[in-house]
XYZ file of C-alpha atoms in Angstrom:
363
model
C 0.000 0.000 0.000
C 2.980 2.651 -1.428
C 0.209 5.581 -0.916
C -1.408 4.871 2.294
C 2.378 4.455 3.311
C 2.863 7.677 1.808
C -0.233 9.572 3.647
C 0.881 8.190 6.637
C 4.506 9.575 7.357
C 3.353 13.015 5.932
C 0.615 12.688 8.347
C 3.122 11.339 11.376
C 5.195 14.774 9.671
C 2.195 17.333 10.258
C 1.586 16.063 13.425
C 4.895 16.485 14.950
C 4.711 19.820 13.568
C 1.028 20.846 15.223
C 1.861 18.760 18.681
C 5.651 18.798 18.790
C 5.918 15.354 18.990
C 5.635 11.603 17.411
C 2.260 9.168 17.065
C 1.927 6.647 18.922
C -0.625 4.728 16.412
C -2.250 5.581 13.466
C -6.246 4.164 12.776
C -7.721 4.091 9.028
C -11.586 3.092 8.539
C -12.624 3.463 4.798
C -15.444 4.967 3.434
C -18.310 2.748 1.479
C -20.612 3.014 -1.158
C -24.072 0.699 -0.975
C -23.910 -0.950 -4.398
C -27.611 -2.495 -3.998
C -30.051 -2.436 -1.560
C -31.571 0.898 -0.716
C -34.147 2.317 2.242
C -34.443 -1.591 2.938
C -32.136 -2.263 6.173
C -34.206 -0.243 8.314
C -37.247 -2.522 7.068
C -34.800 -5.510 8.038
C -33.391 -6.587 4.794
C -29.744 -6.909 4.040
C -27.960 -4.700 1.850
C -24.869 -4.630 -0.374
C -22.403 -2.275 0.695
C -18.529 -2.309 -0.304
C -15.371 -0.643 1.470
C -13.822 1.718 -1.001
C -10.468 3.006 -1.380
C -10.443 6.311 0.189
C -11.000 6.854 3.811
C -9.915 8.243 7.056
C -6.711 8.645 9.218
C -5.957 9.343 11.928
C -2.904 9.807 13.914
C -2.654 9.292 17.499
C -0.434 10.229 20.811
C -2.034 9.346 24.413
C -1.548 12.051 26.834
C -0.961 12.419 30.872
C -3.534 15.236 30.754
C -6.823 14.420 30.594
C -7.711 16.963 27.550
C -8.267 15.636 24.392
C -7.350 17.760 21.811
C -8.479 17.259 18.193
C -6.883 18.723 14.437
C -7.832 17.837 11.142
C -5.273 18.565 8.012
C -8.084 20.134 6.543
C -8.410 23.984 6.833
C -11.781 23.948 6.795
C -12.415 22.204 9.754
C -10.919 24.240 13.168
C -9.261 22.783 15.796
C -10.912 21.912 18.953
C -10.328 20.538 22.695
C -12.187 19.405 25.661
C -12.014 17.689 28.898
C -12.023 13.811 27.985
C -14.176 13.026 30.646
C -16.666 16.025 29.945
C -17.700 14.684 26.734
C -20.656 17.670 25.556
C -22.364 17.166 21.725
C -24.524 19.909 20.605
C -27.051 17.776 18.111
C -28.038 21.186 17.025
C -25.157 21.503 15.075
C -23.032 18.928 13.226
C -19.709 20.393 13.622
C -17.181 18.019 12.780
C -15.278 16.820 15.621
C -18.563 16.622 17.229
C -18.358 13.028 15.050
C -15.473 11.939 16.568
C -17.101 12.676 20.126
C -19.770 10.525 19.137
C -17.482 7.449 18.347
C -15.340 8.166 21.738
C -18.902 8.468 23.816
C -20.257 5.206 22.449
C -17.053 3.292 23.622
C -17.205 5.521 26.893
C -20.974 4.468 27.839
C -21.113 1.046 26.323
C -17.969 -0.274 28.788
C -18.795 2.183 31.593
C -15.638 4.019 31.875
C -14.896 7.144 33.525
C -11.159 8.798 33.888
C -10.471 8.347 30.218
C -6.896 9.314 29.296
C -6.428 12.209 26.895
C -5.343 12.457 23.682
C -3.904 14.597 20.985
C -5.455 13.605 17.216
C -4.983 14.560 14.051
C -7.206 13.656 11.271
C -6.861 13.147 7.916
C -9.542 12.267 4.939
C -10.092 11.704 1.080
C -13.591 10.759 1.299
C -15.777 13.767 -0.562
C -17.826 15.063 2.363
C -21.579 15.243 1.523
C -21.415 12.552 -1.164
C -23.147 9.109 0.424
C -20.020 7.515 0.834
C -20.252 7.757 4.829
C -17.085 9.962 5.334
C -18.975 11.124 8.823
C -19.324 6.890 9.377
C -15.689 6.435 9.198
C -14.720 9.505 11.274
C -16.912 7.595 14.193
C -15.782 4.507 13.950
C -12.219 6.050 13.197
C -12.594 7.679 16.883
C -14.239 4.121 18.330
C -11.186 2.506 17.685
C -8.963 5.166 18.402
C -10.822 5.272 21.869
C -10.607 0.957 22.095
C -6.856 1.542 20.940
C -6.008 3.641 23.946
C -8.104 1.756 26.530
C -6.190 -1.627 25.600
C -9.676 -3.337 24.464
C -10.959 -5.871 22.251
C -13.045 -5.488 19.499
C -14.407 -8.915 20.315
C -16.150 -7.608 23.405
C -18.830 -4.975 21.949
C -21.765 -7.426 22.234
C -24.736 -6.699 19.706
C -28.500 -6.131 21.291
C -31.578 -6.787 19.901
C -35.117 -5.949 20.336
C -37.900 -8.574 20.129
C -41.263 -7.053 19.069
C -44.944 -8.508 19.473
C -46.807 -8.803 16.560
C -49.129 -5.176 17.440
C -45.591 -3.699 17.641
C -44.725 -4.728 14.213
C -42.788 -1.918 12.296
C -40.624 -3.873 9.336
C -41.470 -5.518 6.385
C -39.527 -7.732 6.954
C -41.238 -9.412 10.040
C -44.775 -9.545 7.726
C -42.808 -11.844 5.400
C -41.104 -13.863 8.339
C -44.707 -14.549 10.175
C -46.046 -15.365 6.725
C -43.285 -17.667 6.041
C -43.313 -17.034 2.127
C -40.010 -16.030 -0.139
C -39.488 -12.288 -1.504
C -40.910 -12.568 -4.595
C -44.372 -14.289 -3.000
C -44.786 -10.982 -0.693
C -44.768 -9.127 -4.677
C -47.828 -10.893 -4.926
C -48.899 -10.322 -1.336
C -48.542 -6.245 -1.843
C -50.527 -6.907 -5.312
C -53.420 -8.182 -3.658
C -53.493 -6.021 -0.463
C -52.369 -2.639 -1.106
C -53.779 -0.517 -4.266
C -51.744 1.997 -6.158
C -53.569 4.723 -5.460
C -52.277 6.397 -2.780
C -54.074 6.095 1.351
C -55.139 8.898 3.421
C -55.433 8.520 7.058
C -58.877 7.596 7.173
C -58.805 4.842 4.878
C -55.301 3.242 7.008
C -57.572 3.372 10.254
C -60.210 1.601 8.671
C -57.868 -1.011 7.446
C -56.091 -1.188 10.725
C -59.385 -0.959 12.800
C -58.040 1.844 14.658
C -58.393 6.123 15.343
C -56.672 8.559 14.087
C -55.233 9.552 17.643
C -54.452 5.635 17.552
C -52.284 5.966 14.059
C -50.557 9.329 15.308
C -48.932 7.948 18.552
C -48.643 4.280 18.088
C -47.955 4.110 14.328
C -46.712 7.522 12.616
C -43.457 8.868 14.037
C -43.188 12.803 15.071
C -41.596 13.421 11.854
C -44.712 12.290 9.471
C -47.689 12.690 11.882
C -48.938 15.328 9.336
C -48.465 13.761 6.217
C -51.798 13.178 4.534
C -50.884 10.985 1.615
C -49.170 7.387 2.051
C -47.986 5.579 -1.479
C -47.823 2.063 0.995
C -48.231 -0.299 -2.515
C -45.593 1.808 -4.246
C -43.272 1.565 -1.075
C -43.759 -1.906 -0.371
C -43.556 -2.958 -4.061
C -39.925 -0.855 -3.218
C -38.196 -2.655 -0.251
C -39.875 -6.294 -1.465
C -38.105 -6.054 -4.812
C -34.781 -4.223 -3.658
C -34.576 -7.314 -1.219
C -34.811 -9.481 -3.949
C -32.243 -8.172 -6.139
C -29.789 -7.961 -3.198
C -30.102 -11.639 -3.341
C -29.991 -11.747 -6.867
C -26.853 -9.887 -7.190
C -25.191 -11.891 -4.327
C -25.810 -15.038 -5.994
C -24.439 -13.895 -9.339
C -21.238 -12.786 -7.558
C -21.433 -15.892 -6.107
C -21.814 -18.332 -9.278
C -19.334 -16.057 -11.519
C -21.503 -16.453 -14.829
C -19.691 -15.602 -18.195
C -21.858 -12.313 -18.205
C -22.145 -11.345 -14.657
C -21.306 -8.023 -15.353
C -23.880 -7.480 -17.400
C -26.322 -9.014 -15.015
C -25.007 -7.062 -11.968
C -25.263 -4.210 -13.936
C -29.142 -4.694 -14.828
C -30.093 -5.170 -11.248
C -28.120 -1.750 -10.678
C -30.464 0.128 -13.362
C -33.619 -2.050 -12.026
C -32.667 -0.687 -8.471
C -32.666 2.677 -9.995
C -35.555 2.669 -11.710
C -37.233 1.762 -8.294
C -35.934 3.900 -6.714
C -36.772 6.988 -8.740
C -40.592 5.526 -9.682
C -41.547 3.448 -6.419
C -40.147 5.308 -3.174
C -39.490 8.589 -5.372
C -35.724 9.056 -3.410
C -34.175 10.545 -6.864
C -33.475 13.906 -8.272
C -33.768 14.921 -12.049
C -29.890 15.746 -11.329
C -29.325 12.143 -10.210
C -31.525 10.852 -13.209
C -29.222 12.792 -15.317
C -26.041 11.497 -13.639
C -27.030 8.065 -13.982
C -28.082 8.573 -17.944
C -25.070 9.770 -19.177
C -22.794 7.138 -17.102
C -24.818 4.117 -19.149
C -24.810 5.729 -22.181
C -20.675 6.207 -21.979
C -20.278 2.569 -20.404
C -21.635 2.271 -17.635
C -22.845 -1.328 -18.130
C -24.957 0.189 -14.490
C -25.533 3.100 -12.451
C -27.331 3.316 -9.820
C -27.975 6.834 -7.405
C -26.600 5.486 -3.655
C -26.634 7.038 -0.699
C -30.300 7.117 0.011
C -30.962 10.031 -2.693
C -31.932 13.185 -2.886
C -28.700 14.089 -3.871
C -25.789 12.142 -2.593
C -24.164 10.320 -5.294
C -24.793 7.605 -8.787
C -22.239 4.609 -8.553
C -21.595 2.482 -12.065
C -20.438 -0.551 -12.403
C -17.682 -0.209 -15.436
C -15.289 -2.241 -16.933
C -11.461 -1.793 -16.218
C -10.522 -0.632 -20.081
C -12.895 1.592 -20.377
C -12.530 3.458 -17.487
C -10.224 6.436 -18.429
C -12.633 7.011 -21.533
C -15.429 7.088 -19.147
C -14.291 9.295 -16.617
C -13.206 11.982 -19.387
C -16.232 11.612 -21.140
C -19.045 11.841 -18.001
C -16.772 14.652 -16.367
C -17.593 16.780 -19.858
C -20.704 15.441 -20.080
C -22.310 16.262 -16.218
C -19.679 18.871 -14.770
C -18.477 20.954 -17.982
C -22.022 22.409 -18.852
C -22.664 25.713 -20.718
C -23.900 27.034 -17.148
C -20.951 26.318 -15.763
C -23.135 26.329 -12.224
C -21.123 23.973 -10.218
C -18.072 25.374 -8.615
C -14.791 22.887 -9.065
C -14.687 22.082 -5.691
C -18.102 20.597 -5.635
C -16.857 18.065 -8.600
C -16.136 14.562 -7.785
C -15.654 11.665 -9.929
C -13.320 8.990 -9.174
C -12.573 5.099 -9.442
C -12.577 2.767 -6.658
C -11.736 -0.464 -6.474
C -13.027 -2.833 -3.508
C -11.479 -1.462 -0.272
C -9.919 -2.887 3.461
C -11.354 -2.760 6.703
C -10.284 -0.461 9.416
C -7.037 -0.569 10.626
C -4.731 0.012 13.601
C -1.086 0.859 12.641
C 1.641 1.241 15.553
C 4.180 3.614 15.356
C 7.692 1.021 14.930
């Protein structure tokens, strides 16, 4: 890895010259694009997601003090410091070292710890901010590790929790297709018959529910949509039922290694877009447009990813013609007559599959 090497001693070079002295350790967690599967995980389905190249760095020097004190190589981002066991985040504003907090809070509260050591940081990141490739993700779990790192602790002992829910308390799609005990593509059917495209109002979802309005507000509709008045269920269901599917379907073709499994991969990319855009509506005309001109320069798919409305299109495109295509969309999307988007709002790069994080010690 001659360039992460690279990033890594001009990092350990900028450090000494912010903190006056040497690392100790150095943690990397990469950034990821979803290449299938999207708005389904919270309705319990798995998703496709992949590591990519670019990610986040960190450098690292424990500290007698018990300050914590946190730089980023970026300019844009000002230096901050606090007490390490005075740990304050401001949800009202997503500053963003108040990221790393989160990651260092969650390891705090999940083993109980008080007296935490302090720390000077310095961070470091390719990922393009605001894109849907989780560059905020890998700044948390950047600062989880970085907190595990110090502490001496395993990785091995964060136990997951779940939540078992009676059948009233039934939120996910997921769990109608488990206590119907039928495959993906038989719920399809199941949505057919039950739901009708046209979409519900309130009314008509208590009298299908056998339940009041007061009812549907508190136990059903979450603050956030308790005044919506129009609810496309069949096109959202007919969404997250056939996503699922073609999770599965593209996991299995990775799996089996067809002759044209790029091709195929590449349909159930443009068949995920397509739902996306028509069925739970999460596109843009600007991520339409993306997504066009990528398949019609070679894209054999493109897909928008990170949830939509804005965010980013990945394509799936093959390894020759990939200088050709990034030329060609670049003049195509960015270089229009409007000239509208400034350069540094531009990003369009290649990635192949990417590493997990990382812990590197300081020889």
């Amino acid at each position: 890895m001659p360039v992460l090497y690279d990033r890594l001693l001009k990092l350990k070079e900028m450090f000494n010259s912010k903190f006056g002295s040497i690392p100790k350790f150095y943690v990397r967690a990469p950034g990821r694009v979803n290449i299938i599967g999207e708005h389904i995980d919270y309705c319990g389905y798995s998703v496709l997601p992949m590591a990519i190249e670019q990610d986040v760095l960190i450098a690292v020097e424990p500290v007698k003090t018990y300050t914590l004190q946190l730089a980023n190589t970026n300019p844009l981002y000002p230096d901050f410091s606090t007490s390490a066991n005075n740990i304050q985040i401001d949800k009202t504003k997503p500053l963003w070292h108040n990221y790393f907090l989160c990651g260092l809070k969650g390891i705090q509260e999940h083993f109980g710890l008080t007296n935490l050591t302090g720390m000077n940081c310095l961070v470091d990141g390719n990922i393009p901010p605001s894109s849907g490739l989780s560059s905020s993700s890998a700044l948390v779990c950047c600062a989880g590790l970085v907190t595990l790192t110090v502490l001496g602790r395993n990785l091995s002992k964060l136990l997951a929790k779940y939540k078992n829910l009676q059948w009233d308390n039934v939120l996910r799609l997921d769990e109608v297709q488990a206590k119907l005990g039928i495959s993906l593509e038989e719920m399809l059917l199941v949505t057919e018959d039950a739901l009708h495209p046209e979409p519900y109002n309130p009314e008509e979802i208590c009298r299908c529910l056998g339940i009041s309005l007061e009812e549907l507000r508190t136990q059903i509709l979450s603050p956030n949509t308790q005044d919506v008045l129009i609810f496309k269920l069949y096109q959202r269901a007919k969404h997250v039922y056939s996503e699922a599917a073609r999770v599965l379907q593209f996991k299995k073709i990775c799996e089996e290694a067809p002759e044209n499994m790029v091709q195929l991969l590449g349909e159930l990319m443009n068949q995920s877009h397509m739902s996306c855009r028509d069925m739970y509506e999460c596109s843009c005309p600007e991520l339409d447009q993306l997504v066009d001109i990528c398949r019609k320069l070679g894209a054999q798919g493109s897909r928008l990813t990170g949830a939509g409305w804005g965010g980013c299109a990945v394509s799936i495109v093959p390894a020759d013609k990939l200088p050709g295509f990034l030329a060609n969309v670049h003049k195509a999307y960015y270089q229009r007559s409007d000239g509208s988007l400034a350069p540094e709002k531009q990003s369009l790069f290649a990635t192949k599959p990417g590493g997990g994080a990382l812990v590197f010690l300081e020889a």
